[in-house]
Amino acid sequence: MEERKTRAAKVSPCPHSAMSLSADIESNGFSIQPSVLEPEVVRRFHDLVDRARARSNLQNVSNSSGTYGLRNLTDVLPETKELLLHPGLTGLVESVLGGGAFMVRATLFDKTPGANWGVFWHQDLSIAVAQKHHVDGFAAWTRKADVPCVQPPTELMEQILAVRLHLDDCTAANGALKVLPGTHRLARLSTTDVEAQQQQRPQVVCEVPAGGAVLMRPLLLHASSPMEEPTSRRVIHFEFAGFQLPPPLQWKFQLPCQRPR
């Protein structure tokens, strides 16, 4: 087998101005922010998410070892809505999407010794909506935790911003996110295209300290490896938008992201 010409690279987190952050997202499709949540906020949400995972409900993503994911997180854990008023988060979202942006989905991901999963290279293609309606350009309907999900036209998906808030130190050893910079500008990719991009572009491993964040466009090709050391990797994954869907479609969640007045 021919040896791959690309090698994984690590990016050191560094703060950005609003202008450079927006340019970074536009150019690379992602940005690492090392300091978003204060340590006391991180500790509080450690406790809150672990208690939420202990409860049995439709939103749990579980195996025999326990719950390692929670869908519809703002329903399962209402305290998550407090983060949408946190200046560290709202400032980042406003820098990229402008004022008036709102949250359209929230999920908890974790990796544990009993749920040590890896994720192949992929793009995030779907959104959560209130009800299923047949609208041109919206396809591949599914249901996740009883919520209708659909793939919108590419030009809408390109406008969404994901923010991954890390509650634990995240390194290559415990399954940090890997990305292929610039692939968010390639629209939807076929399986063959994804494989080609893997060969052509260097991987970046997004190592983030607890309390930091990764911002990314959902169409950016991303993956993660299983953990090599037995730790947790708790991540609150938000998705934000600043536009309405064509009627009669409506967002399932539409929670404002704004600084306290």
GROMACS .gro file of C-alpha atoms in nm:
model
  261
    1MET     CA    1   0.000   0.000   0.000
    2GLU     CA    2   0.132   0.343  -0.092
    3GLU     CA    3   0.233   0.546   0.211
    4ARG     CA    4   0.017   0.848   0.269
    5LYS     CA    5   0.185   1.178   0.186
    6THR     CA    6  -0.001   1.369   0.455
    7ARG     CA    7   0.068   1.361   0.826
    8ALA     CA    8  -0.142   1.457   1.122
    9ALA     CA    9  -0.063   1.800   1.258
   10LYS     CA   10  -0.148   1.957   1.591
   11VAL     CA   11  -0.266   2.315   1.629
   12SER     CA   12  -0.185   2.511   1.942
   13PRO     CA   13  -0.489   2.705   2.066
   14CYS     CA   14  -0.460   3.081   2.034
   15PRO     CA   15  -0.707   3.362   2.096
   16HIS     CA   16  -0.849   3.558   1.803
   17SER     CA   17  -0.992   3.902   1.751
   18ALA     CA   18  -1.345   3.913   1.612
   19MET     CA   19  -1.213   3.995   1.266
   20SER     CA   20  -0.945   3.726   1.260
   21LEU     CA   21  -1.185   3.467   1.402
   22SER     CA   22  -1.436   3.527   1.124
   23ALA     CA   23  -1.156   3.514   0.864
   24ASP     CA   24  -1.020   3.194   1.017
   25ILE     CA   25  -1.360   3.025   0.997
   26GLU     CA   26  -1.407   3.145   0.639
   27SER     CA   27  -1.063   3.022   0.531
   28ASN     CA   28  -1.009   2.703   0.731
   29GLY     CA   29  -1.358   2.610   0.844
   30PHE     CA   30  -1.261   2.590   1.212
   31SER     CA   31  -1.093   2.773   1.500
   32ILE     CA   32  -0.965   2.665   1.841
   33GLN     CA   33  -1.043   2.893   2.136
   34PRO     CA   34  -0.856   2.787   2.453
   35SER     CA   35  -1.047   2.985   2.715
   36VAL     CA   36  -1.425   3.024   2.694
   37LEU     CA   37  -1.572   2.887   3.019
   38GLU     CA   38  -1.438   2.958   3.367
   39PRO     CA   39  -1.319   2.658   3.576
   40GLU     CA   40  -1.617   2.691   3.812
   41VAL     CA   41  -1.859   2.673   3.517
   42VAL     CA   42  -1.680   2.364   3.387
   43ARG     CA   43  -1.699   2.196   3.728
   44ARG     CA   44  -2.070   2.276   3.759
   45PHE     CA   45  -2.149   2.122   3.422
   46HIS     CA   46  -1.940   1.815   3.502
   47ASP     CA   47  -2.189   1.743   3.778
   48LEU     CA   48  -2.497   1.844   3.580
   49VAL     CA   49  -2.426   1.636   3.271
   50ASP     CA   50  -2.324   1.332   3.473
   51ARG     CA   51  -2.649   1.346   3.670
   52ALA     CA   52  -2.846   1.391   3.346
   53ARG     CA   53  -2.678   1.085   3.197
   54ALA     CA   54  -2.783   0.880   3.498
   55ARG     CA   55  -3.150   0.942   3.417
   56SER     CA   56  -3.321   0.719   3.164
   57ASN     CA   57  -3.498   0.898   2.879
   58LEU     CA   58  -3.551   0.889   2.505
   59GLN     CA   59  -3.258   1.123   2.440
   60ASN     CA   60  -2.996   0.888   2.591
   61VAL     CA   61  -2.742   0.732   2.355
   62SER     CA   62  -2.625   0.428   2.550
   63ASN     CA   63  -2.467   0.087   2.546
   64SER     CA   64  -2.412  -0.174   2.816
   65SER     CA   65  -2.153   0.053   2.984
   66GLY     CA   66  -2.398   0.341   3.025
   67THR     CA   67  -2.495   0.664   2.852
   68TYR     CA   68  -2.225   0.829   2.641
   69GLY     CA   69  -2.441   1.083   2.458
   70LEU     CA   70  -2.752   1.295   2.507
   71ARG     CA   71  -2.959   1.440   2.223
   72ASN     CA   72  -3.185   1.745   2.260
   73LEU     CA   73  -2.967   1.855   2.550
   74THR     CA   74  -3.157   2.174   2.633
   75ASP     CA   75  -3.468   1.963   2.697
   76VAL     CA   76  -3.285   1.699   2.900
   77LEU     CA   77  -3.073   1.951   3.092
   78PRO     CA   78  -3.244   2.294   3.096
   79GLU     CA   79  -2.940   2.449   3.268
   80THR     CA   80  -2.762   2.418   2.933
   81LYS     CA   81  -2.960   2.725   2.821
   82GLU     CA   82  -2.756   2.933   3.067
   83LEU     CA   83  -2.452   2.884   2.845
   84LEU     CA   84  -2.632   3.072   2.565
   85LEU     CA   85  -2.598   3.385   2.780
   86HIS     CA   86  -2.234   3.328   2.870
   87PRO     CA   87  -2.026   3.616   2.729
   88GLY     CA   88  -1.744   3.384   2.632
   89LEU     CA   89  -1.977   3.187   2.404
   90THR     CA   90  -2.198   3.469   2.281
   91GLY     CA   91  -1.898   3.679   2.183
   92LEU     CA   92  -1.764   3.400   1.963
   93VAL     CA   93  -2.099   3.334   1.795
   94GLU     CA   94  -2.160   3.705   1.728
   95SER     CA   95  -1.812   3.739   1.579
   96VAL     CA   96  -1.895   3.479   1.315
   97LEU     CA   97  -2.274   3.501   1.263
   98GLY     CA   98  -2.346   3.856   1.381
   99GLY     CA   99  -2.617   3.963   1.623
  100GLY     CA  100  -2.947   3.778   1.632
  101ALA     CA  101  -2.803   3.427   1.601
  102PHE     CA  102  -2.982   3.146   1.784
  103MET     CA  103  -2.918   2.789   1.888
  104VAL     CA  104  -3.078   2.523   1.669
  105ARG     CA  105  -2.945   2.205   1.832
  106ALA     CA  106  -2.751   2.089   2.139
  107THR     CA  107  -2.596   1.748   2.205
  108LEU     CA  108  -2.365   1.595   2.463
  109PHE     CA  109  -2.087   1.364   2.345
  110ASP     CA  110  -1.852   1.166   2.567
  111LYS     CA  111  -1.591   0.899   2.526
  112THR     CA  112  -1.538   0.662   2.814
  113PRO     CA  113  -1.350   0.333   2.850
  114GLY     CA  114  -1.681   0.154   2.796
  115ALA     CA  115  -1.785   0.366   2.497
  116ASN     CA  116  -1.456   0.422   2.322
  117TRP     CA  117  -1.577   0.494   1.973
  118GLY     CA  118  -1.402   0.633   1.670
  119VAL     CA  119  -1.572   0.830   1.393
  120PHE     CA  120  -1.484   0.806   1.023
  121TRP     CA  121  -1.427   1.116   0.812
  122HIS     CA  122  -1.762   1.278   0.741
  123GLN     CA  123  -1.960   1.600   0.709
  124ASP     CA  124  -2.258   1.695   0.927
  125LEU     CA  125  -2.545   1.732   0.683
  126SER     CA  126  -2.875   1.744   0.872
  127ILE     CA  127  -3.073   1.987   1.086
  128ALA     CA  128  -3.353   1.939   1.342
  129VAL     CA  129  -3.696   2.076   1.248
  130ALA     CA  130  -4.033   2.101   1.421
  131GLN     CA  131  -4.234   1.898   1.170
  132LYS     CA  132  -4.182   1.715   0.844
  133HIS     CA  133  -4.294   1.908   0.535
  134HIS     CA  134  -4.200   1.841   0.176
  135VAL     CA  135  -4.005   2.143   0.052
  136ASP     CA  136  -3.786   2.153  -0.257
  137GLY     CA  137  -3.419   2.105  -0.176
  138PHE     CA  138  -3.480   1.937   0.161
  139ALA     CA  139  -3.415   1.562   0.149
  140ALA     CA  140  -3.310   1.246   0.338
  141TRP     CA  141  -3.563   1.271   0.621
  142THR     CA  142  -3.489   1.080   0.944
  143ARG     CA  143  -3.594   1.092   1.310
  144LYS     CA  144  -3.348   1.114   1.600
  145ALA     CA  145  -3.482   1.091   1.955
  146ASP     CA  146  -3.828   1.147   1.803
  147VAL     CA  147  -3.721   1.475   1.635
  148PRO     CA  148  -3.756   1.510   1.254
  149CYS     CA  149  -3.421   1.573   1.086
  150VAL     CA  150  -3.352   1.664   0.725
  151GLN     CA  151  -3.067   1.762   0.495
  152PRO     CA  152  -3.119   2.123   0.378
  153PRO     CA  153  -2.974   2.277   0.059
  154THR     CA  154  -2.599   2.327   0.073
  155GLU     CA  155  -2.624   2.706   0.075
  156LEU     CA  156  -2.818   2.689   0.404
  157MET     CA  157  -2.592   2.430   0.565
  158GLU     CA  158  -2.293   2.652   0.486
  159GLN     CA  159  -2.435   2.924   0.711
  160ILE     CA  160  -2.454   2.711   1.027
  161LEU     CA  161  -2.185   2.731   1.295
  162ALA     CA  162  -2.106   2.450   1.540
  163VAL     CA  163  -1.942   2.528   1.874
  164ARG     CA  164  -1.797   2.240   2.075
  165LEU     CA  165  -1.750   2.336   2.442
  166HIS     CA  166  -1.503   2.106   2.616
  167LEU     CA  167  -1.560   2.003   2.977
  168ASP     CA  168  -1.239   1.797   2.986
  169ASP     CA  169  -0.890   1.838   2.847
  170CYS     CA  170  -0.904   1.696   2.496
  171THR     CA  171  -0.587   1.557   2.337
  172ALA     CA  172  -0.487   1.318   2.063
  173ALA     CA  173  -0.461   1.050   2.330
  174ASN     CA  174  -0.828   1.074   2.432
  175GLY     CA  175  -0.990   1.106   2.093
  176ALA     CA  176  -0.965   1.473   2.000
  177LEU     CA  177  -1.147   1.598   1.693
  178LYS     CA  178  -0.951   1.578   1.368
  179VAL     CA  179  -1.030   1.807   1.073
  180LEU     CA  180  -0.926   1.863   0.711
  181PRO     CA  181  -0.895   2.243   0.678
  182GLY     CA  182  -1.074   2.410   0.389
  183THR     CA  183  -1.304   2.120   0.304
  184HIS     CA  184  -1.610   2.317   0.422
  185ARG     CA  185  -1.592   2.508   0.092
  186LEU     CA  186  -1.638   2.194  -0.121
  187ALA     CA  187  -2.016   2.154  -0.067
  188ARG     CA  188  -2.144   1.799  -0.016
  189LEU     CA  189  -1.884   1.533  -0.088
  190SER     CA  190  -1.929   1.179  -0.216
  191THR     CA  191  -1.752   0.887  -0.051
  192THR     CA  192  -1.493   0.895  -0.330
  193ASP     CA  193  -1.440   1.268  -0.278
  194VAL     CA  194  -1.394   1.219   0.096
  195GLU     CA  195  -1.127   0.956   0.037
  196ALA     CA  196  -0.950   1.185  -0.210
  197GLN     CA  197  -0.946   1.474   0.038
  198GLN     CA  198  -0.794   1.247   0.302
  199GLN     CA  199  -0.502   1.185   0.068
  200GLN     CA  200  -0.461   1.544  -0.044
  201ARG     CA  201  -0.489   1.745   0.278
  202PRO     CA  202  -0.303   1.733   0.609
  203GLN     CA  203  -0.506   1.635   0.914
  204VAL     CA  204  -0.523   1.875   1.206
  205VAL     CA  205  -0.577   1.739   1.558
  206CYS     CA  206  -0.778   1.989   1.762
  207GLU     CA  207  -0.633   1.965   2.112
  208VAL     CA  208  -0.834   2.181   2.352
  209PRO     CA  209  -0.806   2.240   2.729
  210ALA     CA  210  -1.109   2.206   2.955
  211GLY     CA  211  -1.315   2.523   2.923
  212GLY     CA  212  -1.203   2.579   2.563
  213ALA     CA  213  -1.394   2.539   2.241
  214VAL     CA  214  -1.368   2.437   1.879
  215LEU     CA  215  -1.576   2.638   1.632
  216MET     CA  216  -1.643   2.475   1.297
  217ARG     CA  217  -1.861   2.472   0.992
  218PRO     CA  218  -2.060   2.145   0.981
  219LEU     CA  219  -1.955   2.076   0.620
  220LEU     CA  220  -1.589   2.063   0.727
  221LEU     CA  221  -1.463   1.705   0.701
  222HIS     CA  222  -1.399   1.580   1.053
  223ALA     CA  223  -1.333   1.256   1.238
  224SER     CA  224  -1.198   1.126   1.569
  225SER     CA  225  -1.000   0.824   1.686
  226PRO     CA  226  -1.073   0.599   1.984
  227MET     CA  227  -0.906   0.692   2.312
  228GLU     CA  228  -0.562   0.557   2.389
  229GLU     CA  229  -0.593   0.635   2.761
  230PRO     CA  230  -0.895   0.579   2.991
  231THR     CA  231  -1.036   0.925   3.054
  232SER     CA  232  -1.357   1.116   2.979
  233ARG     CA  233  -1.400   1.353   2.687
  234ARG     CA  234  -1.722   1.539   2.760
  235VAL     CA  235  -1.822   1.787   2.490
  236ILE     CA  236  -2.135   2.004   2.466
  237HIS     CA  237  -2.197   2.047   2.094
  238PHE     CA  238  -2.409   2.347   1.996
  239GLU     CA  239  -2.525   2.444   1.647
  240PHE     CA  240  -2.620   2.804   1.568
  241ALA     CA  241  -2.793   2.979   1.277
  242GLY     CA  242  -2.906   3.330   1.194
  243PHE     CA  243  -3.170   3.261   0.930
  244GLN     CA  244  -3.523   3.120   0.911
  245LEU     CA  245  -3.620   2.813   0.712
  246PRO     CA  246  -3.856   2.838   0.414
  247PRO     CA  247  -4.217   2.791   0.533
  248PRO     CA  248  -4.380   2.579   0.641
  249LEU     CA  249  -4.053   2.438   0.781
  250GLN     CA  250  -3.948   2.567   1.123
  251TRP     CA  251  -3.651   2.500   1.346
  252LYS     CA  252  -3.721   2.250   1.624
  253PHE     CA  253  -3.511   2.463   1.859
  254GLN     CA  254  -3.466   2.837   1.832
  255LEU     CA  255  -3.306   2.968   2.151
  256PRO     CA  256  -3.145   3.313   2.137
  257CYS     CA  257  -2.772   3.343   2.191
  258GLN     CA  258  -2.713   3.689   2.331
  259ARG     CA  259  -2.511   3.874   2.589
  260PRO     CA  260  -2.695   3.967   2.910
  261ARG     CA  261  -2.818   4.330   2.899
   0.00000   0.00000   0.00000
